[in-house]
Amino acid sequence: MNKWFRWYGFVSFVGLLALLIGLFFATAGFIINWTAERGLSRANQAEVNIAEVDWQLSPLTITLKGVEFTNPEQPEKNRVELIQSRFELSLVELFRGRVLVSEVDVAGVQFDTEREQAGWVRSEQAQAAQFDWRERLEAWNIELPSQDDLVDRLAGDTQRAVAELEEQFAARREELSAAQEELPTEDELKAFRDRFEAIIESEPESPTELITAREALSELKDDVKEAQQSVRTFVALAQDVTDATRADYDELRSAATGELENLEQLLSLNPDALPQWSGILFGPAVETWVTRGTSAFQWLMPKLEKEREQIEKPSRWEGRYIDFNSQQASFLIEHAEITFAQWQGALAIQLNNITHQHERLGVPTTFALESSATEKWDALNLTGELAFLEGQLRGAQEWAVQGFKLDEFALLDTDELQAVLSRATLNMTGNAELAGLALSGGSHLDLGNTEFAFSGTHGSVETLANLFRSVNQFSLNVGLSGQATEPGFALDTDLDNQLASAFMTKLRTSASARFNAAEERLQSSLSGINPENLEWLQTLQEQRAQGVNTQEALQEILSAELNDLLESEQERALRKLRERLGGN
């Protein structure tokens, strides 16, 4: 009986163990799929889908098929799609707490593929970023002015200034008219003179006559003071209006002359008035090209950095694995190979020694792109290395592209304007260096045999097509800065100068006639100032002069004293003596 129970227990244990093993084998694919999708989605900041997972135990190999990485900026597209990824791991090292991947094969890499449905995006900021470039394009002025537009714009500014000056004329005339109404009339001025002469001719001699004359002079001065104040106000106002009006008129003429000079400068190949088409058209493209050139940094660096931080700073609530062997790396991918679907095996990337513990390993992580000549390009080369040394992440890489053929490459796609690089041959060289998180370097691009196509409802489509028809080749210089995960780009090119030259050449074919037309219109605008206003300004000057004379005459009355007006007794006696003697 006891023997029976022992066998029964043993069989039960074996059966339970077999059930657990069978359950593990049945669900291992699902667990690997779920774990991989979750981890990759967190790293990608957007949904990652894995169509199928295969695995085998000896040697431990995991194969992921149909891996799609959602583009956070365009959720309806994949940033990268992998037809198959195969990982060969060491099961023994896993039990020892180390991740040792001896071989990684990634096949059929494709970029910017369409998804069946939009993937979810973890970062709302990344999802909103898809609109940033379009908003910047809409904010740019992509209008190319025509010759008529230039002339209309310049002459229109002068015409508006003329209209404003006319309004100021009218307002100042009203103000002066109100001041003129307060001026003494000719009759009032004549009355002042008559009263003044009457006082002088009265020749008061007795005290009573002197008192009466003094009172009459005082009353006259009071009346003259009131009249003089209105004259003084008018004279000051007339001077201010004259100065302000002449200054406005001179400024208007100077502005009109400046507009003519601006037009002449514009017709002399000054491209400042033109939009920067290099940034508008090639900004996104260059950003994509250079980003792919530094993709090794952008993909390896955050993953290795995160792995290093997790080991160096584990959670205080988790158990810790103590690594007594400081000579071997706890995480290492010995070799990885990536091939691309678009170019039928002619392009592959080799990566070696992927780890965050380079000081233990003694060698850096290296990567190199291997390619053979195809119909698409003549040569592609990329080499680089990456390593954590003394707590700092350091890396460097160089790349070179020769004879890369671009066909029907979309540059701009908006509702009103679509731009396509129909064909071009691209040669590119560049380098990048990484120190910590700081990225530096640059790239030089030469594009030759270029052809462009423009379409849409925008008014500049035909003009752009004509201008870009003259562009056969140009160069682009790109400066790299910022962080490896979010690089910044500075674009410098001779394309804008070529377009400006083509645009100005087109303008100069009719420059003489257009310039003369602009000059005539500006002069016509100046002559459009109401002649009556200019005549009124001259009349105002004359009225001001009369006011000054009137003011001086009134001041003589105010300055007069009775004793100064009357003859002394001695002077009167001498005068009468001369009269008796017949003298003068």
PDB file of N, CA and C in Angstrom, residues 573-584:
ATOM      1  N   ALA A 573       7.763 175.717 -25.638  1.00  0.00           N
ATOM      2  CA  ALA A 573       8.163 177.117 -25.798  1.00  0.00           C
ATOM      3  C   ALA A 573       9.085 177.290 -26.988  1.00  0.00           C
ATOM      4  N   LEU A 574      10.025 176.379 -27.151  1.00  0.00           N
ATOM      5  CA  LEU A 574      10.933 176.447 -28.290  1.00  0.00           C
ATOM      6  C   LEU A 574      10.181 176.279 -29.592  1.00  0.00           C
ATOM      7  N   ARG A 575       9.181 175.403 -29.591  1.00  0.00           N
ATOM      8  CA  ARG A 575       8.420 175.183 -30.818  1.00  0.00           C
ATOM      9  C   ARG A 575       7.647 176.442 -31.198  1.00  0.00           C
ATOM     10  N   LYS A 576       7.007 177.099 -30.188  1.00  0.00           N
ATOM     11  CA  LYS A 576       6.231 178.307 -30.490  1.00  0.00           C
ATOM     12  C   LYS A 576       7.141 179.437 -30.946  1.00  0.00           C
ATOM     13  N   LEU A 577       8.359 179.516 -30.357  1.00  0.00           N
ATOM     14  CA  LEU A 577       9.306 180.544 -30.752  1.00  0.00           C
ATOM     15  C   LEU A 577       9.711 180.360 -32.205  1.00  0.00           C
ATOM     16  N   ARG A 578       9.948 179.094 -32.594  1.00  0.00           N
ATOM     17  CA  ARG A 578      10.339 178.828 -33.975  1.00  0.00           C
ATOM     18  C   ARG A 578       9.206 179.199 -34.926  1.00  0.00           C
ATOM     19  N   GLU A 579       7.969 178.941 -34.469  1.00  0.00           N
ATOM     20  CA  GLU A 579       6.837 179.269 -35.341  1.00  0.00           C
ATOM     21  C   GLU A 579       6.726 180.792 -35.550  1.00  0.00           C
ATOM     22  N   ARG A 580       6.987 181.632 -34.465  1.00  0.00           N
ATOM     23  CA  ARG A 580       6.895 183.086 -34.616  1.00  0.00           C
ATOM     24  C   ARG A 580       7.993 183.603 -35.526  1.00  0.00           C
ATOM     25  N   LEU A 581       9.165 182.945 -35.381  1.00  0.00           N
ATOM     26  CA  LEU A 581      10.283 183.396 -36.197  1.00  0.00           C
ATOM     27  C   LEU A 581      10.216 182.875 -37.629  1.00  0.00           C
ATOM     28  N   GLY A 582       9.229 182.025 -37.885  1.00  0.00           N
ATOM     29  CA  GLY A 582       9.087 181.464 -39.236  1.00  0.00           C
ATOM     30  C   GLY A 582       9.957 180.275 -39.466  1.00  0.00           C
ATOM     31  N   GLY A 583      10.551 179.749 -38.395  1.00  0.00           N
ATOM     32  CA  GLY A 583      11.391 178.560 -38.543  1.00  0.00           C
ATOM     33  C   GLY A 583      10.553 177.289 -38.542  1.00  0.00           C
ATOM     34  N   ASN A 584      11.243 176.191 -38.727  1.00  0.00           N
ATOM     35  CA  ASN A 584      10.582 174.876 -38.719  1.00  0.00           C
ATOM     36  C   ASN A 584      10.842 174.177 -37.398  1.00  0.00           C
TER      37      ASN A 584
END
